[in-house]
Amino acid sequence: DAKTTQPTSMDCAEGRAANLPCNHSTISGNEYVYWYRQIHSQGPQYIIHGLKNNETNEMASLIITEDRKSSTLILPHATLRDTAVYYCIVRPHYTGANSKLTFGKGITLSVRP
Amino acid sequence: DTGVSQNPRHKITKRGQNVTFRCDPISEHNRLYWYRQTLGQGPEFLTYFQNEAQLEKSRLLSDRFSAERPKGSFSTLEIQRTEQGDSAMYLCASTPGLAGEEYEQYFGPGTRLTVT
């Protein structure tokens, strides 16, 4: 799997947008960008994924640059419950076999009141 | 459907003892994964099953580790002769495992192992 790099941590004010960056400069043409998050003492939770177009769901938006070398996860109105470690992962969408996830250290988002 | 469940949630054991963890995936999910997570790190892949067949094992899975999924439903992960370095959170995840689309893994809450 291609490697991703993320800042170690960031914070934002409650109610404001949280923009979480991720670099994946070695991403291959068939690899998607996935985001998971892990709230303290819980298992990881899927957020969103995308290939090259911007994506939005009820949790977040994903903006992928045109060259696909970086992306940004946007939480439009962060709440205290969004405080978590966020993982950016790249892997093929259809592996045909083992679709294991390769996690890095992620970025710790702290939402302050 | 109550999601992926894992038992026990916490386990404290003395070095040298054997421990066994259980994972119950979401009903009818064919694929089941085990990951290990140490403090400050992201989860690391250990092994996965397609139904009852164990199809891949990570190099992290030493000979002291064994995983089973006898009827293609729940799975167990056993660690023999535990060492302090085995202290970690052990996470289980499942997916439908159908050919083609697969993008979301559903994780359980994990079992936290402490070896004293």
mmCIF file of C-alpha atoms in Angstrom:
data_model
loop_
_atom_site.group_PDB
_atom_site.id
_atom_site.type_symbol
_atom_site.label_atom_id
_atom_site.label_comp_id
_atom_site.label_asym_id
_atom_site.label_seq_id
_atom_site.Cartn_x
_atom_site.Cartn_y
_atom_site.Cartn_z
ATOM 1 C CA ASP A 1 0.000 0.000 0.000
ATOM 2 C CA ALA A 2 1.108 3.540 -0.685
ATOM 3 C CA LYS A 3 2.361 5.471 2.276
ATOM 4 C CA THR A 4 0.539 8.473 3.708
ATOM 5 C CA THR A 5 1.829 11.288 5.860
ATOM 6 C CA GLN A 6 -0.290 13.297 8.245
ATOM 7 C CA PRO A 7 0.484 15.951 10.842
ATOM 8 C CA THR A 8 0.651 14.593 14.354
ATOM 9 C CA SER A 9 -2.126 16.698 15.791
ATOM 10 C CA MET A 10 -4.368 19.685 15.336
ATOM 11 C CA ASP A 11 -7.200 21.371 17.127
ATOM 12 C CA CYS A 12 -10.234 23.403 16.239
ATOM 13 C CA ALA A 13 -13.067 25.202 17.986
ATOM 14 C CA GLU A 14 -16.413 23.541 18.400
ATOM 15 C CA GLY A 15 -18.801 24.507 15.611
ATOM 16 C CA ARG A 16 -16.014 25.430 13.214
ATOM 17 C CA ALA A 17 -14.831 23.405 10.248
ATOM 18 C CA ALA A 18 -11.968 20.986 10.823
ATOM 19 C CA ASN A 19 -9.701 20.490 7.807
ATOM 20 C CA LEU A 20 -7.465 17.443 8.122
ATOM 21 C CA PRO A 21 -4.701 17.151 5.512
ATOM 22 C CA CYS A 22 -3.051 14.019 4.147
ATOM 23 C CA ASN A 23 -0.188 13.561 1.698
ATOM 24 C CA HIS A 24 -0.057 10.452 -0.488
ATOM 25 C CA SER A 25 2.407 11.400 -3.207
ATOM 26 C CA THR A 26 3.074 7.807 -4.296
ATOM 27 C CA ILE A 27 -0.553 6.831 -4.752
ATOM 28 C CA SER A 28 -1.224 4.511 -7.705
ATOM 29 C CA GLY A 29 -3.913 4.950 -10.298
ATOM 30 C CA ASN A 30 -6.086 2.178 -8.883
ATOM 31 C CA GLU A 31 -5.793 3.226 -5.241
ATOM 32 C CA TYR A 32 -8.525 4.990 -3.361
ATOM 33 C CA VAL A 33 -8.162 7.346 -0.414
ATOM 34 C CA TYR A 34 -9.970 6.193 2.734
ATOM 35 C CA TRP A 35 -10.498 7.912 6.027
ATOM 36 C CA TYR A 36 -11.227 6.173 9.310
ATOM 37 C CA ARG A 37 -11.344 7.606 12.787
ATOM 38 C CA GLN A 38 -10.851 6.106 16.211
ATOM 39 C CA ILE A 39 -12.454 7.608 19.245
ATOM 40 C CA HIS A 40 -10.691 6.824 22.495
ATOM 41 C CA SER A 41 -11.196 3.212 23.656
ATOM 42 C CA GLN A 42 -13.202 2.277 20.565
ATOM 43 C CA GLY A 43 -12.440 0.464 17.332
ATOM 44 C CA PRO A 44 -11.834 2.448 14.139
ATOM 45 C CA GLN A 45 -14.867 3.737 12.260
ATOM 46 C CA TYR A 46 -15.123 4.234 8.505
ATOM 47 C CA ILE A 47 -15.802 7.815 7.437
ATOM 48 C CA ILE A 48 -15.493 8.209 3.700
ATOM 49 C CA HIS A 49 -13.493 7.203 0.638
ATOM 50 C CA GLY A 50 -12.812 8.567 -2.837
ATOM 51 C CA LEU A 51 -10.805 8.067 -6.013
ATOM 52 C CA LYS A 52 -10.417 11.447 -7.674
ATOM 53 C CA ASN A 53 -13.689 13.292 -7.363
ATOM 54 C CA ASN A 54 -14.704 15.154 -4.258
ATOM 55 C CA GLU A 55 -17.032 13.145 -2.056
ATOM 56 C CA THR A 56 -19.525 14.087 0.634
ATOM 57 C CA ASN A 57 -21.621 12.059 3.025
ATOM 58 C CA GLU A 58 -23.436 12.708 6.275
ATOM 59 C CA MET A 59 -20.194 12.640 8.261
ATOM 60 C CA ALA A 60 -17.681 14.566 6.184
ATOM 61 C CA SER A 61 -16.395 15.801 2.851
ATOM 62 C CA LEU A 62 -13.290 14.562 1.082
ATOM 63 C CA ILE A 63 -11.375 16.856 -1.241
ATOM 64 C CA ILE A 64 -8.728 15.190 -3.426
ATOM 65 C CA THR A 65 -6.299 17.323 -5.423
ATOM 66 C CA GLU A 66 -6.276 16.975 -9.179
ATOM 67 C CA ASP A 67 -2.896 15.217 -9.164
ATOM 68 C CA ARG A 68 -4.223 12.959 -6.347
ATOM 69 C CA LYS A 69 -1.078 13.474 -4.313
ATOM 70 C CA SER A 70 -2.914 14.917 -1.366
ATOM 71 C CA SER A 71 -6.362 15.171 0.136
ATOM 72 C CA THR A 72 -8.272 16.952 2.881
ATOM 73 C CA LEU A 73 -10.977 15.579 5.108
ATOM 74 C CA ILE A 74 -13.442 18.253 6.146
ATOM 75 C CA LEU A 75 -15.711 18.031 9.157
ATOM 76 C CA PRO A 76 -17.980 21.021 8.466
ATOM 77 C CA HIS A 77 -19.165 21.695 12.009
ATOM 78 C CA ALA A 78 -16.913 19.956 14.492
ATOM 79 C CA THR A 79 -18.360 18.865 17.818
ATOM 80 C CA LEU A 80 -16.674 17.622 20.966
ATOM 81 C CA ARG A 81 -17.610 14.082 19.915
ATOM 82 C CA ASP A 82 -15.383 14.452 16.861
ATOM 83 C CA THR A 83 -12.288 14.448 19.071
ATOM 84 C CA ALA A 84 -10.447 11.345 17.824
ATOM 85 C CA VAL A 85 -7.483 10.014 15.873
ATOM 86 C CA TYR A 86 -8.124 10.263 12.130
ATOM 87 C CA TYR A 87 -6.378 7.876 9.763
ATOM 88 C CA CYS A 88 -5.802 8.501 6.074
ATOM 89 C CA ILE A 89 -5.260 5.226 4.165
ATOM 90 C CA VAL A 90 -4.736 4.455 0.488
ATOM 91 C CA ARG A 91 -5.416 1.054 -1.018
ATOM 92 C CA PRO A 92 -7.041 -0.532 -4.041
ATOM 93 C CA HIS A 93 -10.817 -0.450 -3.897
ATOM 94 C CA TYR A 94 -11.162 -3.975 -5.100
ATOM 95 C CA THR A 95 -8.385 -6.217 -4.001
ATOM 96 C CA GLY A 96 -9.965 -9.506 -4.953
ATOM 97 C CA ALA A 97 -8.349 -11.002 -1.917
ATOM 98 C CA ASN A 98 -7.017 -9.517 1.268
ATOM 99 C CA SER A 99 -8.390 -6.031 1.691
ATOM 100 C CA LYS A 100 -6.468 -5.348 4.872
ATOM 101 C CA LEU A 101 -6.073 -1.776 6.012
ATOM 102 C CA THR A 102 -2.605 -0.353 6.574
ATOM 103 C CA PHE A 103 -2.838 2.333 9.233
ATOM 104 C CA GLY A 104 -0.237 4.972 10.004
ATOM 105 C CA LYS A 105 -0.178 6.916 13.240
ATOM 106 C CA GLY A 106 -2.968 9.204 12.141
ATOM 107 C CA ILE A 107 -3.683 12.749 13.211
ATOM 108 C CA THR A 108 -5.149 13.515 16.612
ATOM 109 C CA LEU A 109 -7.936 16.058 16.337
ATOM 110 C CA SER A 110 -8.889 17.869 19.509
ATOM 111 C CA VAL A 111 -12.100 19.876 19.407
ATOM 112 C CA ARG A 112 -12.163 22.558 22.084
ATOM 113 C CA PRO A 113 -15.340 24.082 23.553
ATOM 114 C CA ASP B 1 -27.712 -6.391 14.193
ATOM 115 C CA THR B 2 -25.555 -5.245 17.056
ATOM 116 C CA GLY B 3 -22.283 -4.920 15.173
ATOM 117 C CA VAL B 4 -19.002 -6.680 15.825
ATOM 118 C CA SER B 5 -18.570 -7.833 19.403
ATOM 119 C CA GLN B 6 -15.422 -8.890 21.209
ATOM 120 C CA ASN B 7 -14.922 -10.631 24.509
ATOM 121 C CA PRO B 8 -13.481 -10.066 26.953
ATOM 122 C CA ARG B 9 -13.044 -6.310 26.737
ATOM 123 C CA HIS B 10 -10.111 -6.398 29.122
ATOM 124 C CA LYS B 11 -7.728 -9.160 30.111
ATOM 125 C CA ILE B 12 -4.881 -9.048 32.603
ATOM 126 C CA THR B 13 -2.606 -12.053 32.672
ATOM 127 C CA LYS B 14 0.760 -13.034 33.988
ATOM 128 C CA ARG B 15 3.662 -13.629 31.690
ATOM 129 C CA GLY B 16 3.745 -17.208 30.472
ATOM 130 C CA GLN B 17 0.000 -17.782 30.667
ATOM 131 C CA ASN B 18 -2.216 -18.543 27.681
ATOM 132 C CA VAL B 19 -5.096 -16.281 26.726
ATOM 133 C CA THR B 20 -7.943 -16.574 24.233
ATOM 134 C CA PHE B 21 -10.067 -13.812 22.764
ATOM 135 C CA ARG B 22 -13.329 -14.144 20.913
ATOM 136 C CA CYS B 23 -14.782 -12.105 18.060
ATOM 137 C CA ASP B 24 -18.356 -12.304 16.807
ATOM 138 C CA PRO B 25 -18.635 -10.564 13.431
ATOM 139 C CA ILE B 26 -21.712 -9.027 11.912
ATOM 140 C CA SER B 27 -24.085 -11.772 10.845
ATOM 141 C CA GLU B 28 -23.355 -13.158 7.366
ATOM 142 C CA HIS B 29 -20.105 -11.272 7.000
ATOM 143 C CA ASN B 30 -17.765 -13.668 5.249
ATOM 144 C CA ARG B 31 -14.467 -11.909 5.958
ATOM 145 C CA LEU B 32 -13.019 -11.464 9.379
ATOM 146 C CA TYR B 33 -9.802 -9.613 10.258
ATOM 147 C CA TRP B 34 -7.631 -9.420 13.342
ATOM 148 C CA TYR B 35 -5.471 -6.379 14.060
ATOM 149 C CA ARG B 36 -3.207 -5.439 16.950
ATOM 150 C CA GLN B 37 -2.732 -1.907 18.214
ATOM 151 C CA THR B 38 -0.055 -0.765 20.632
ATOM 152 C CA LEU B 39 -0.074 2.550 22.437
ATOM 153 C CA GLY B 40 0.342 5.528 20.154
ATOM 154 C CA GLN B 41 0.305 3.457 16.974
ATOM 155 C CA GLY B 42 -2.326 2.654 14.401
ATOM 156 C CA PRO B 43 -3.745 -0.874 14.169
ATOM 157 C CA GLU B 44 -1.545 -3.467 12.450
ATOM 158 C CA PHE B 45 -2.904 -6.358 10.420
ATOM 159 C CA LEU B 46 -2.437 -9.825 11.918
ATOM 160 C CA THR B 47 -4.544 -12.252 9.901
ATOM 161 C CA TYR B 48 -7.808 -12.666 8.050
ATOM 162 C CA PHE B 49 -10.395 -15.316 7.226
ATOM 163 C CA GLN B 50 -12.661 -15.858 4.266
ATOM 164 C CA ASN B 51 -15.406 -17.945 5.845
ATOM 165 C CA GLU B 52 -13.533 -20.657 7.787
ATOM 166 C CA ALA B 53 -10.336 -20.469 5.740
ATOM 167 C CA GLN B 54 -7.404 -18.497 7.137
ATOM 168 C CA LEU B 55 -5.945 -16.959 4.012
ATOM 169 C CA GLU B 56 -3.116 -14.729 5.171
ATOM 170 C CA LYS B 57 -1.009 -14.239 8.265
ATOM 171 C CA SER B 58 1.251 -11.295 8.990
ATOM 172 C CA ARG B 59 4.858 -11.750 10.043
ATOM 173 C CA LEU B 60 3.695 -10.203 13.314
ATOM 174 C CA LEU B 61 1.827 -13.420 14.044
ATOM 175 C CA SER B 62 4.496 -15.505 15.736
ATOM 176 C CA ASP B 63 4.212 -19.224 16.407
ATOM 177 C CA ARG B 64 2.695 -18.436 19.782
ATOM 178 C CA PHE B 65 -0.358 -16.963 18.109
ATOM 179 C CA SER B 66 -3.127 -19.020 16.560
ATOM 180 C CA ALA B 67 -6.461 -17.967 15.156
ATOM 181 C CA GLU B 68 -9.452 -20.045 14.189
ATOM 182 C CA ARG B 69 -12.853 -19.563 12.676
ATOM 183 C CA PRO B 70 -14.230 -23.089 12.810
ATOM 184 C CA LYS B 71 -17.691 -22.632 11.335
ATOM 185 C CA GLY B 72 -17.147 -19.434 9.454
ATOM 186 C CA SER B 73 -18.921 -17.402 12.096
ATOM 187 C CA PHE B 74 -17.123 -16.367 15.303
ATOM 188 C CA SER B 75 -13.345 -16.406 15.569
ATOM 189 C CA THR B 76 -10.881 -16.952 18.379
ATOM 190 C CA LEU B 77 -7.349 -15.638 18.770
ATOM 191 C CA GLU B 78 -5.127 -17.511 21.197
ATOM 192 C CA ILE B 79 -1.764 -16.388 22.502
ATOM 193 C CA GLN B 80 0.356 -19.006 24.185
ATOM 194 C CA ARG B 81 3.104 -18.271 26.722
ATOM 195 C CA THR B 82 2.296 -14.566 26.761
ATOM 196 C CA GLU B 83 5.105 -12.024 26.913
ATOM 197 C CA GLN B 84 5.020 -8.424 28.075
ATOM 198 C CA GLY B 85 5.420 -7.344 24.470
ATOM 199 C CA ASP B 86 2.039 -8.899 23.703
ATOM 200 C CA SER B 87 0.348 -6.161 25.725
ATOM 201 C CA ALA B 88 -1.866 -4.362 23.219
ATOM 202 C CA MET B 89 -5.389 -3.822 22.007
ATOM 203 C CA TYR B 90 -6.575 -6.673 19.788
ATOM 204 C CA LEU B 91 -9.172 -5.561 17.277
ATOM 205 C CA CYS B 92 -11.489 -7.607 15.125
ATOM 206 C CA ALA B 93 -13.207 -6.379 11.975
ATOM 207 C CA SER B 94 -15.602 -7.922 9.487
ATOM 208 C CA THR B 95 -16.842 -7.239 5.987
ATOM 209 C CA PRO B 96 -19.384 -8.885 3.698
ATOM 210 C CA GLY B 97 -16.496 -10.222 1.607
ATOM 211 C CA LEU B 98 -18.436 -10.295 -1.612
ATOM 212 C CA ALA B 99 -16.567 -10.181 -4.881
ATOM 213 C CA GLY B 100 -16.177 -6.677 -6.211
ATOM 214 C CA GLU B 101 -17.016 -3.760 -3.982
ATOM 215 C CA GLU B 102 -15.463 -3.672 -0.555
ATOM 216 C CA TYR B 103 -14.663 -0.418 1.118
ATOM 217 C CA GLU B 104 -15.811 -0.459 4.718
ATOM 218 C CA GLN B 105 -14.516 -2.639 7.506
ATOM 219 C CA TYR B 106 -16.644 -2.801 10.641
ATOM 220 C CA PHE B 107 -14.566 -2.917 13.789
ATOM 221 C CA GLY B 108 -15.363 -4.252 17.202
ATOM 222 C CA PRO B 109 -14.457 -2.402 20.421
ATOM 223 C CA GLY B 110 -11.325 -4.482 20.930
ATOM 224 C CA THR B 111 -9.851 -6.567 23.727
ATOM 225 C CA ARG B 112 -7.179 -4.847 25.771
ATOM 226 C CA LEU B 113 -4.524 -7.292 26.955
ATOM 227 C CA THR B 114 -2.127 -6.454 29.740
ATOM 228 C CA VAL B 115 0.662 -8.907 30.474
ATOM 229 C CA THR B 116 2.292 -8.413 33.873
#
